[in-house]
Short mmCIF file of C-alpha atoms in Angstrom, two decimals:
data_model
loop_
_atom_site.label_atom_id
_atom_site.label_comp_id
_atom_site.label_asym_id
_atom_site.label_seq_id
_atom_site.Cartn_x
_atom_site.Cartn_y
_atom_site.Cartn_z
CA MET A 871 121.99 13.60 -68.42
CA PHE A 872 125.51 14.00 -67.08
CA LEU A 873 126.94 13.38 -70.56
CA ASN A 874 124.72 16.07 -72.09
CA LEU A 875 125.73 18.55 -69.37
CA CYS A 876 129.42 17.86 -70.03
CA GLN A 877 128.90 18.37 -73.74
CA MET A 878 127.11 21.70 -73.15
CA ILE A 879 129.98 22.92 -70.93
CA ASP A 880 132.51 21.77 -73.52
CA LYS A 881 130.62 23.60 -76.27
CA PHE A 882 130.52 26.81 -74.18
CA ARG A 883 134.27 26.65 -73.58
CA ASN A 884 134.98 26.02 -77.26
CA ARG A 885 132.31 28.19 -78.93
CA ASP A 886 135.02 29.88 -81.05
CA ASN A 887 135.97 26.46 -82.46
CA PRO A 888 132.83 24.59 -83.64
CA VAL A 889 134.84 21.48 -84.62
CA GLU A 890 134.95 18.44 -82.32
CA THR A 891 137.86 16.13 -83.07
CA SER A 892 137.71 14.19 -79.80
CA ILE A 893 135.25 11.28 -79.81
CA GLU A 894 135.84 10.20 -76.21
CA ALA A 895 132.49 11.64 -75.11
CA TYR A 896 130.66 9.16 -77.36
CA ALA A 897 132.54 6.05 -76.17
CA PRO A 898 130.34 5.26 -73.09
CA LEU A 899 127.15 5.25 -75.18
CA VAL A 900 128.78 3.20 -77.93
CA ASP A 901 129.91 0.63 -75.35
CA LYS A 902 126.36 0.36 -73.96
CA ILE A 903 124.90 -0.16 -77.46
CA ILE A 904 127.43 -2.84 -78.38
CA ALA A 905 126.83 -4.58 -75.05
CA VAL A 906 123.17 -5.24 -76.02
CA LYS A 907 123.26 -8.78 -77.42
CA LEU A 908 120.35 -9.59 -79.74
CA GLU A 909 121.77 -12.32 -81.99
CA SER A 910 119.77 -15.06 -80.25
CA TYR A 911 116.46 -13.21 -80.58
CA SER A 912 113.91 -14.43 -83.11
CA ASP A 913 112.48 -12.02 -85.68
CA LEU A 914 109.18 -11.96 -83.79
CA ARG A 915 110.89 -11.06 -80.54
CA LEU A 916 112.87 -8.24 -82.24
CA LYS A 917 109.66 -6.83 -83.73
CA ALA A 918 108.02 -6.94 -80.31
CA ARG A 919 110.86 -4.85 -78.86
CA VAL A 920 110.49 -2.29 -81.66
CA ARG A 921 106.75 -2.02 -80.96
CA ALA A 922 107.50 -1.50 -77.27
CA LEU A 923 109.91 1.32 -78.14
CA LYS A 924 107.24 2.99 -80.29
CA GLU A 925 104.75 2.87 -77.43
CA GLN A 926 107.31 4.41 -75.07
CA ALA A 927 108.28 7.18 -77.52
CA ARG A 928 104.65 8.08 -78.18
CA SER A 929 103.84 8.09 -74.47
CA GLY A 930 106.30 10.94 -73.98
CA ILE A 931 109.49 9.20 -72.91
CA GLU A 932 112.58 11.14 -74.09
CA LEU A 933 114.41 9.70 -77.08
CA ASP A 934 117.71 9.92 -75.19
CA ALA A 935 116.38 7.23 -72.85
CA LEU A 936 115.52 4.97 -75.81
CA LEU A 937 118.68 5.54 -77.84
CA VAL A 938 120.74 2.57 -76.63
CA GLU A 939 118.08 -0.05 -77.31
CA ALA A 940 116.92 1.55 -80.58
CA PHE A 941 120.45 1.71 -82.00
CA ALA A 942 121.18 -1.85 -80.88
CA LEU A 943 118.02 -3.08 -82.63
CA VAL A 944 118.93 -1.27 -85.86
CA ARG A 945 122.41 -2.80 -85.78
CA GLU A 946 120.98 -6.30 -85.47
CA VAL A 947 118.29 -5.76 -88.14
CA ALA A 948 120.90 -4.32 -90.56
CA ARG A 949 123.07 -7.39 -89.94
CA ARG A 950 120.23 -9.76 -90.69
CA PHE A 951 118.68 -8.07 -93.71
CA LEU A 952 121.49 -6.04 -95.28
CA SER A 953 124.48 -8.15 -94.20
CA LEU A 954 125.87 -4.90 -92.80
CA ARG A 955 126.46 -4.28 -89.10
CA PRO A 956 127.38 -0.66 -88.29
CA PHE A 957 130.94 -0.26 -87.02
CA ASP A 958 131.64 1.60 -83.77
CA VAL A 959 132.48 4.80 -85.69
CA GLN A 960 129.17 4.60 -87.58
CA VAL A 961 127.35 4.27 -84.24
CA MET A 962 129.24 7.36 -83.01
CA ALA A 963 128.13 9.23 -86.13
CA GLY A 964 124.52 8.17 -85.47
CA ILE A 965 124.71 9.47 -81.90
CA ALA A 966 126.09 12.83 -83.11
CA LEU A 967 123.31 13.09 -85.72
CA HIS A 968 120.73 12.46 -83.00
CA GLN A 969 122.32 15.27 -81.00
CA GLU A 970 121.76 17.58 -84.02
CA LYS A 971 125.36 17.95 -85.08
CA LEU A 972 127.05 17.86 -88.45
CA VAL A 973 129.12 14.73 -88.93
CA GLU A 974 132.24 14.59 -91.11
CA MET A 975 132.90 11.05 -92.35
CA GLN A 976 135.31 10.14 -95.12
CA THR A 977 133.96 8.83 -98.42
CA GLY A 978 133.22 5.11 -98.21
CA GLU A 979 132.89 5.06 -94.40
CA GLY A 980 129.13 4.40 -94.52
CA LYS A 981 127.21 7.64 -93.96
CA THR A 982 124.05 6.13 -95.47
CA LEU A 983 123.94 3.31 -92.92
CA ALA A 984 124.95 5.60 -90.05
CA ALA A 985 121.90 7.80 -90.77
CA VAL A 986 119.49 4.86 -90.42
CA MET A 987 119.99 4.66 -86.64
CA PRO A 988 118.92 8.24 -85.76
CA ALA A 989 116.25 8.11 -88.50
CA CYS A 990 114.65 5.06 -86.87
CA LEU A 991 114.99 6.56 -83.40
CA HIS A 992 113.19 9.80 -84.35
CA ALA A 993 110.62 7.95 -86.46
CA LEU A 994 109.47 6.14 -83.29
CA THR A 995 107.56 9.31 -82.36
CA GLY A 996 105.37 9.03 -85.49
CA ARG A 997 106.06 12.64 -86.44
CA GLY A 998 108.10 11.89 -89.54
CA VAL A 999 111.77 12.06 -90.50
CA HIS A 1000 113.12 13.62 -93.72
CA VAL A 1001 116.42 12.42 -95.18
CA LEU A 1002 117.41 15.22 -97.55
CA THR A 1003 119.73 14.13 -100.37
CA PHE A 1004 121.48 15.94 -103.22
CA ASN A 1005 119.36 14.55 -106.09
CA ASP A 1006 116.41 12.28 -106.87
CA TYR A 1007 118.65 9.34 -107.80
CA LEU A 1008 120.34 9.30 -104.38
CA ALA A 1009 116.98 9.63 -102.62
CA ARG A 1010 115.60 6.59 -104.45
CA ARG A 1011 118.82 4.58 -104.12
CA ASP A 1012 119.22 5.12 -100.37
CA ALA A 1013 115.54 4.56 -99.59
CA CYS A 1014 115.47 1.27 -101.50
CA TRP A 1015 118.82 0.16 -100.08
CA MET A 1016 117.91 0.80 -96.44
CA GLY A 1017 114.25 -0.08 -96.94
CA PRO A 1018 114.45 -3.63 -95.49
CA VAL A 1019 115.57 -2.24 -92.11
CA TYR A 1020 112.61 0.15 -91.96
CA GLU A 1021 110.14 -2.45 -93.22
CA PHE A 1022 111.17 -5.02 -90.61
CA SER A 1023 110.90 -2.35 -87.92
CA GLY A 1024 107.32 -1.62 -88.95
CA MET A 1025 108.16 1.80 -90.35
CA THR A 1026 106.91 3.09 -93.69
CA THR A 1027 109.29 4.67 -96.22
CA GLY A 1028 108.43 7.33 -98.77
CA ILE A 1029 110.34 8.69 -101.78
CA ILE A 1030 109.64 12.04 -103.44
CA GLY A 1031 110.92 13.08 -106.86
CA GLU A 1032 110.15 15.58 -109.58
CA GLY A 1033 106.86 15.19 -111.42
CA MET A 1034 104.97 13.38 -108.66
CA SER A 1035 101.27 14.13 -108.18
CA ILE A 1036 99.77 15.66 -105.04
CA PRO A 1037 98.30 12.34 -103.80
CA GLU A 1038 101.68 10.63 -104.31
CA ARG A 1039 103.42 13.39 -102.37
CA GLN A 1040 100.87 13.26 -99.58
CA GLN A 1041 101.40 9.53 -99.20
CA ALA A 1042 105.20 9.90 -99.20
CA TYR A 1043 105.14 12.70 -96.60
CA SER A 1044 102.82 10.68 -94.37
CA SER A 1045 105.48 7.94 -94.19
CA ASP A 1046 107.62 7.50 -91.09
CA ILE A 1047 110.80 8.20 -93.08
CA THR A 1048 110.82 10.17 -96.33
CA TYR A 1049 113.78 10.44 -98.71
CA LEU A 1050 113.82 13.50 -100.98
CA THR A 1051 115.93 16.46 -102.04
CA ALA A 1052 116.05 19.63 -99.97
CA LYS A 1053 114.66 21.60 -102.92
CA GLU A 1054 111.63 19.31 -103.32
CA SER A 1055 110.83 19.72 -99.64
CA GLY A 1056 111.27 23.49 -99.91
CA PHE A 1057 109.10 23.88 -103.00
CA ASP A 1058 106.37 21.74 -101.44
CA TYR A 1059 106.49 24.04 -98.41
CA LEU A 1060 105.99 27.07 -100.69
CA ARG A 1061 103.15 25.39 -102.60
CA ASP A 1062 101.46 24.56 -99.29
CA PHE A 1063 101.88 28.19 -98.27
CA LEU A 1064 99.90 29.27 -101.35
CA CYS A 1065 97.37 26.43 -101.16
CA MET A 1066 93.70 27.38 -100.65
CA GLU A 1067 92.34 23.83 -100.13
CA ARG A 1068 93.20 21.75 -97.08
CA ASP A 1069 92.97 18.45 -98.97
CA ARG A 1070 95.72 19.57 -101.36
CA LEU A 1071 98.33 20.22 -98.65
CA VAL A 1072 101.22 17.74 -98.80
CA HIS A 1073 103.50 18.53 -95.84
CA ARG A 1074 102.72 17.74 -92.26
CA PRO A 1075 104.48 19.74 -89.49
CA LEU A 1076 108.26 19.56 -89.96
CA HIS A 1077 110.01 17.50 -87.31
CA TYR A 1078 113.54 16.17 -87.93
CA ALA A 1079 115.81 16.29 -90.99
CA ILE A 1080 119.10 14.57 -91.78
CA VAL A 1081 120.93 16.37 -94.59
CA ASP A 1082 123.26 14.31 -96.78
CA GLU A 1083 126.12 16.11 -98.58
CA ALA A 1084 125.43 18.77 -95.99
CA ASP A 1085 128.11 21.31 -96.93
CA SER A 1086 126.83 21.47 -100.53
CA ILE A 1087 123.18 21.77 -99.52
CA LEU A 1088 123.54 23.92 -96.40
CA ILE A 1089 126.16 26.31 -97.81
CA ASP A 1090 126.40 26.24 -101.62
CA GLU A 1091 122.78 25.64 -102.61
CA ALA A 1092 121.37 27.55 -99.64
CA ARG A 1093 122.36 30.86 -101.23
CA ILE A 1094 119.88 30.39 -104.09
CA PRO A 1095 116.27 31.26 -103.22
CA LEU A 1096 113.43 28.89 -104.00
CA VAL A 1097 110.87 30.83 -106.04
CA ILE A 1098 107.34 30.09 -107.22
CA ALA A 1099 106.15 32.43 -109.97
CA GLY A 1100 102.66 33.07 -111.34
CA ASP A 1101 101.50 34.23 -114.76
CA LEU A 1102 100.46 37.83 -115.43
CA GLY A 1103 99.63 37.55 -119.12
CA GLY A 1104 101.78 38.19 -122.18
CA ASP A 1105 102.70 41.12 -124.44
CA ASN A 1106 104.65 39.65 -127.37
CA GLU A 1107 105.09 42.83 -129.41
CA ALA A 1108 106.75 44.78 -126.60
CA VAL A 1109 109.20 42.04 -125.58
CA PHE A 1110 110.35 41.46 -129.18
CA LEU A 1111 110.80 45.23 -129.66
CA LEU A 1112 112.98 45.44 -126.54
CA ALA A 1113 114.98 42.34 -127.54
CA GLY A 1114 115.78 43.91 -130.89
CA LEU A 1115 116.70 47.20 -129.22
CA VAL A 1116 119.27 45.78 -126.77
CA ARG A 1117 120.79 43.61 -129.51
CA LYS A 1118 121.97 46.81 -131.23
CA LEU A 1119 123.66 48.25 -128.14
CA LYS A 1120 127.45 48.12 -127.94
CA PRO A 1121 129.26 46.65 -124.90
CA GLY A 1122 131.48 49.11 -123.07
CA VAL A 1123 129.73 52.01 -124.80
CA ASP A 1124 126.01 51.61 -124.27
CA TYR A 1125 126.15 49.28 -121.27
CA GLU A 1126 128.60 48.02 -118.65
CA VAL A 1127 128.85 44.60 -116.98
CA GLN A 1128 129.88 44.48 -113.30
CA ASP A 1129 130.37 42.06 -110.40
CA HIS A 1130 131.96 39.26 -112.42
CA GLY A 1131 129.17 39.13 -114.96
CA ARG A 1132 126.28 39.21 -112.50
CA ASN A 1133 124.96 42.73 -113.14
CA VAL A 1134 124.55 44.92 -116.20
CA TYR A 1135 123.38 48.51 -116.54
CA LEU A 1136 122.86 51.12 -119.28
CA THR A 1137 125.36 53.94 -119.68
CA ASP A 1138 124.24 57.48 -120.53
CA SER A 1139 124.85 56.68 -124.18
CA GLY A 1140 122.73 53.53 -123.99
CA LEU A 1141 119.94 55.38 -122.18
CA VAL A 1142 119.82 58.06 -124.90
CA LYS A 1143 119.65 55.39 -127.64
CA ALA A 1144 116.89 53.53 -125.82
CA GLU A 1145 114.80 56.65 -125.26
CA SER A 1146 115.22 57.62 -128.90
CA ALA A 1147 114.22 54.17 -130.16
CA LEU A 1148 111.17 54.07 -127.87
CA GLY A 1149 110.16 57.68 -128.56
CA LEU A 1150 110.35 58.71 -124.92
CA ALA A 1151 111.75 61.81 -123.29
CA ASN A 1152 112.61 60.20 -119.93
CA LEU A 1153 112.67 56.45 -119.28
CA TYR A 1154 112.96 57.13 -115.56
CA ASP A 1155 109.59 58.88 -115.44
CA SER A 1156 107.28 57.11 -112.99
CA ARG A 1157 104.77 56.46 -115.81
CA THR A 1158 107.32 54.41 -117.79
CA LEU A 1159 108.90 52.57 -114.85
CA ASP A 1160 107.45 49.20 -115.94
CA LEU A 1161 108.95 49.66 -119.41
CA LEU A 1162 112.37 50.45 -117.87
CA ILE A 1163 112.21 47.25 -115.79
CA ARG A 1164 111.40 45.20 -118.89
CA LEU A 1165 114.20 46.89 -120.82
CA ASN A 1166 116.68 45.97 -118.08
CA CYS A 1167 115.42 42.36 -118.18
CA ALA A 1168 115.95 42.29 -121.96
CA LEU A 1169 119.49 43.60 -121.47
CA HIS A 1170 120.15 41.00 -118.76
CA ALA A 1171 118.87 38.19 -120.98
CA GLU A 1172 120.92 39.34 -123.96
CA THR A 1173 124.23 39.96 -122.20
CA LEU A 1174 124.42 37.77 -119.07
CA LEU A 1175 122.47 34.57 -119.83
CA ARG A 1176 124.26 32.11 -122.10
CA ARG A 1177 122.58 29.38 -124.10
CA ASP A 1178 123.79 25.85 -123.18
CA ARG A 1179 125.31 27.23 -119.98
CA ASP A 1180 122.37 28.84 -118.15
CA TYR A 1181 119.57 27.34 -120.22
CA LEU A 1182 118.66 25.07 -123.13
CA VAL A 1183 116.27 25.64 -126.03
CA ARG A 1184 114.47 22.35 -126.61
CA ASN A 1185 111.18 21.57 -128.34
CA GLY A 1186 110.47 25.27 -128.71
CA ARG A 1187 110.81 25.95 -125.00
CA ILE A 1188 113.34 27.48 -122.61
CA GLU A 1189 114.63 24.99 -120.02
CA LEU A 1190 116.79 26.25 -117.15
CA LEU A 1191 119.99 24.48 -116.16
CA ASP A 1192 120.83 23.93 -112.49
CA GLU A 1193 123.93 25.93 -111.58
CA PHE A 1194 125.41 23.13 -109.46
CA THR A 1195 124.50 19.96 -111.33
CA GLY A 1196 124.34 21.16 -114.94
CA ARG A 1197 121.08 19.22 -115.31
CA VAL A 1198 117.76 20.59 -116.54
CA ALA A 1199 115.75 22.04 -113.64
CA ALA A 1200 112.32 20.74 -114.65
CA GLY A 1201 109.48 23.21 -114.27
CA ARG A 1202 111.68 26.07 -113.07
CA ARG A 1203 111.30 29.57 -114.55
CA TRP A 1204 112.86 32.96 -114.09
CA PRO A 1205 110.56 35.43 -112.34
CA ASP A 1206 109.14 38.77 -113.42
CA ASN A 1207 109.89 39.78 -117.01
CA LEU A 1208 113.15 37.85 -117.39
CA GLN A 1209 111.55 34.66 -118.74
CA ALA A 1210 109.67 36.59 -121.44
CA ALA A 1211 112.83 38.54 -122.32
CA LEU A 1212 114.81 35.33 -122.77
CA GLU A 1213 112.09 33.80 -124.96
CA ALA A 1214 112.18 36.93 -127.14
CA LYS A 1215 115.98 36.74 -127.35
CA GLU A 1216 115.69 33.18 -128.73
CA GLY A 1217 112.84 34.12 -131.10
CA LEU A 1218 110.26 32.07 -129.19
CA PRO A 1219 106.68 33.25 -128.68
CA SER A 1220 106.27 34.70 -125.21
CA THR A 1221 103.18 33.09 -123.76
CA SER A 1222 103.29 34.80 -120.40
CA ARG A 1223 105.03 37.02 -117.97
CA SER A 1224 105.40 35.95 -114.37
CA THR A 1225 105.68 37.50 -110.95
CA ILE A 1226 107.08 36.12 -107.71
CA MET A 1227 104.21 34.71 -105.68
CA CYS A 1228 106.26 33.08 -102.94
CA SER A 1229 109.96 32.73 -102.18
CA ILE A 1230 112.26 31.46 -99.44
CA ALA A 1231 116.00 30.89 -99.29
CA LEU A 1232 116.89 27.26 -98.67
CA GLN A 1233 118.91 28.39 -95.66
CA TYR A 1234 115.81 29.80 -93.94
CA PHE A 1235 113.60 26.88 -94.94
CA LEU A 1236 115.96 24.29 -93.45
CA ARG A 1237 116.03 26.19 -90.18
CA LEU A 1238 112.26 25.60 -89.90
CA TYR A 1239 112.98 21.97 -88.97
CA PRO A 1240 112.96 21.76 -85.14
CA GLY A 1241 115.62 19.05 -85.42
CA LEU A 1242 118.36 19.49 -88.04
CA CYS A 1243 121.61 17.59 -88.53
CA GLY A 1244 123.81 16.56 -91.44
CA MET A 1245 126.68 14.50 -92.76
CA THR A 1246 129.34 15.03 -95.38
CA GLY A 1247 132.91 14.11 -96.23
CA THR A 1248 134.13 17.72 -96.07
CA ALA A 1249 132.78 19.81 -93.22
CA ARG A 1250 135.75 21.30 -91.39
CA THR A 1251 136.45 23.99 -93.97
CA ALA A 1252 132.89 25.29 -93.62
CA ALA A 1253 132.58 24.75 -89.86
CA ALA A 1254 132.49 28.44 -88.91
CA GLU A 1255 129.84 29.21 -91.52
CA LEU A 1256 127.73 26.22 -90.49
CA ASP A 1257 127.89 27.38 -86.89
CA ASP A 1258 126.92 30.97 -87.80
CA LEU A 1259 124.04 30.03 -90.11
CA TYR A 1260 122.59 26.98 -88.40
CA GLY A 1261 124.23 26.68 -84.98
CA LEU A 1262 125.61 23.27 -86.01
CA ASP A 1263 128.82 21.94 -84.50
CA VAL A 1264 131.00 19.72 -86.68
CA VAL A 1265 132.05 16.32 -85.32
CA VAL A 1266 134.96 14.64 -87.10
CA ILE A 1267 134.48 10.86 -87.09
CA PRO A 1268 137.68 8.86 -87.71
CA PRO A 1269 137.68 6.06 -90.31
CA ASN A 1270 136.98 2.51 -89.16
CA ARG A 1271 140.53 1.54 -90.13
CA PRO A 1272 143.58 3.86 -90.30
CA CYS A 1273 143.83 5.52 -93.70
CA ILE A 1274 146.97 4.49 -95.64
CA ARG A 1275 146.50 7.09 -98.37
CA GLN A 1276 149.20 9.76 -98.48
CA ASP A 1277 147.72 13.26 -98.68
CA HIS A 1278 149.98 15.89 -100.19
CA PRO A 1279 149.62 19.58 -99.28
CA ASP A 1280 147.59 21.85 -101.56
CA LEU A 1281 149.36 23.71 -104.34
CA ILE A 1282 148.65 27.45 -104.53
CA PHE A 1283 149.16 29.39 -107.78
CA THR A 1284 149.45 33.14 -108.24
CA HIS A 1285 147.51 33.22 -111.52
CA LYS A 1286 145.25 31.07 -113.68
CA GLU A 1287 147.82 30.45 -116.45
CA ALA A 1288 150.30 28.88 -114.04
CA ARG A 1289 147.57 26.65 -112.63
CA GLN A 1290 146.53 25.53 -116.12
CA LYS A 1291 150.11 24.67 -117.08
CA ALA A 1292 150.52 22.63 -113.88
CA LEU A 1293 147.24 20.86 -114.58
CA VAL A 1294 148.32 19.92 -118.09
CA ALA A 1295 151.68 18.67 -116.80
CA GLU A 1296 149.95 16.52 -114.14
CA VAL A 1297 147.51 15.07 -116.67
CA LYS A 1298 150.40 14.25 -119.02
CA ARG A 1299 152.34 12.57 -116.19
CA ALA A 1300 149.36 10.46 -115.15
CA HIS A 1301 148.54 9.54 -118.77
CA GLU A 1302 152.08 8.38 -119.46
CA ALA A 1303 151.89 6.20 -116.33
CA GLY A 1304 148.75 4.55 -117.71
CA GLN A 1305 146.37 6.18 -115.21
CA PRO A 1306 142.93 7.29 -116.39
CA VAL A 1307 142.27 10.97 -115.63
CA LEU A 1308 138.99 12.61 -114.60
CA ILE A 1309 138.93 16.42 -114.63
CA GLY A 1310 136.06 18.02 -112.73
CA THR A 1311 134.71 21.42 -113.78
CA ILE A 1312 132.09 23.72 -112.29
CA SER A 1313 129.55 23.23 -115.10
#
């Protein structure tokens, strides 16, 4: 209690700086956890202590009062079944995650294992814990890797990935600890929102989430809304007519592109050509408003969406590409008339148009979790934004051993050409030294 009060006062004093670099406040709890000696306990006796903790948590005892013993048990179980015993810094990270903070740990310092301690602690309540990862592969890998700890502790583990059926999802969400991506959880929330039958609901009330790669998910991906669209019925002739019309328009004359290629609009010249081709006196008349919307979608599809960058054409179908991973986003479609316009652009039969039935930004969905925390290797640069959007403080956890790597300062260039020349020179230098070179790009 005293420790929590001190932390609240410290946060109030430093609310303009949401980054904690001092770990002294966590030392007393870490010392208590390490002082719990369980090596001599048999497996049966350890399991009995876990069952006792569950009974206490479900009787209403605060998790703060159970933290020391729960963390100590997880450390011992991880040692026995994974041959991994969390270091002091990993225990600190676990405490910070329990306190709903965002933990910065360097790559290779064991974030996956650190998350197991608060996951087990919160799972004691029986209300479910979600570990939100960046992709399906990481969800499956981490769940299988840490699974022996949960299994020994009498906790069930679920994994959710794309393409799973409703019964499979229901079973996974009913588990004590569920590994999945943030998007899967968000889309399931939207589908539940639209669901008319109780036995087809998959989520139970949200409780506690640990977000891996938190800066990417909470900041980068959070800007993109999750959308579920429904079919309205198709009109092939009209969409192909509009696709042919916009293909004849000239850039810079009939239309202009703005905002770094994110918006496009017709000029007066383009509007006149469109009205002439469609045999209309005024496209902005209220009676032709739907046609104007579809024309703008056709123009957007023709000028702003690039094949093999924004989407693929495979097996006679349009498949969207995820902006951040470059992978196919299975089952995802553009809303309104944009999907039909893109199909017409590629000469594919337009089977339907769609409208937005339900939508939520990932940022707002994640805030629906009563308990939210995260971990990443790079949090300090986004600390202010994380504080503004989610009220999350960043805790910087030092490495278990001092880092001997030498970090050079960033190089800043005044223009792209100078940066490219420097990149080429660096690649050449590394190649001549016999070093392999990996160049990361945004897509």
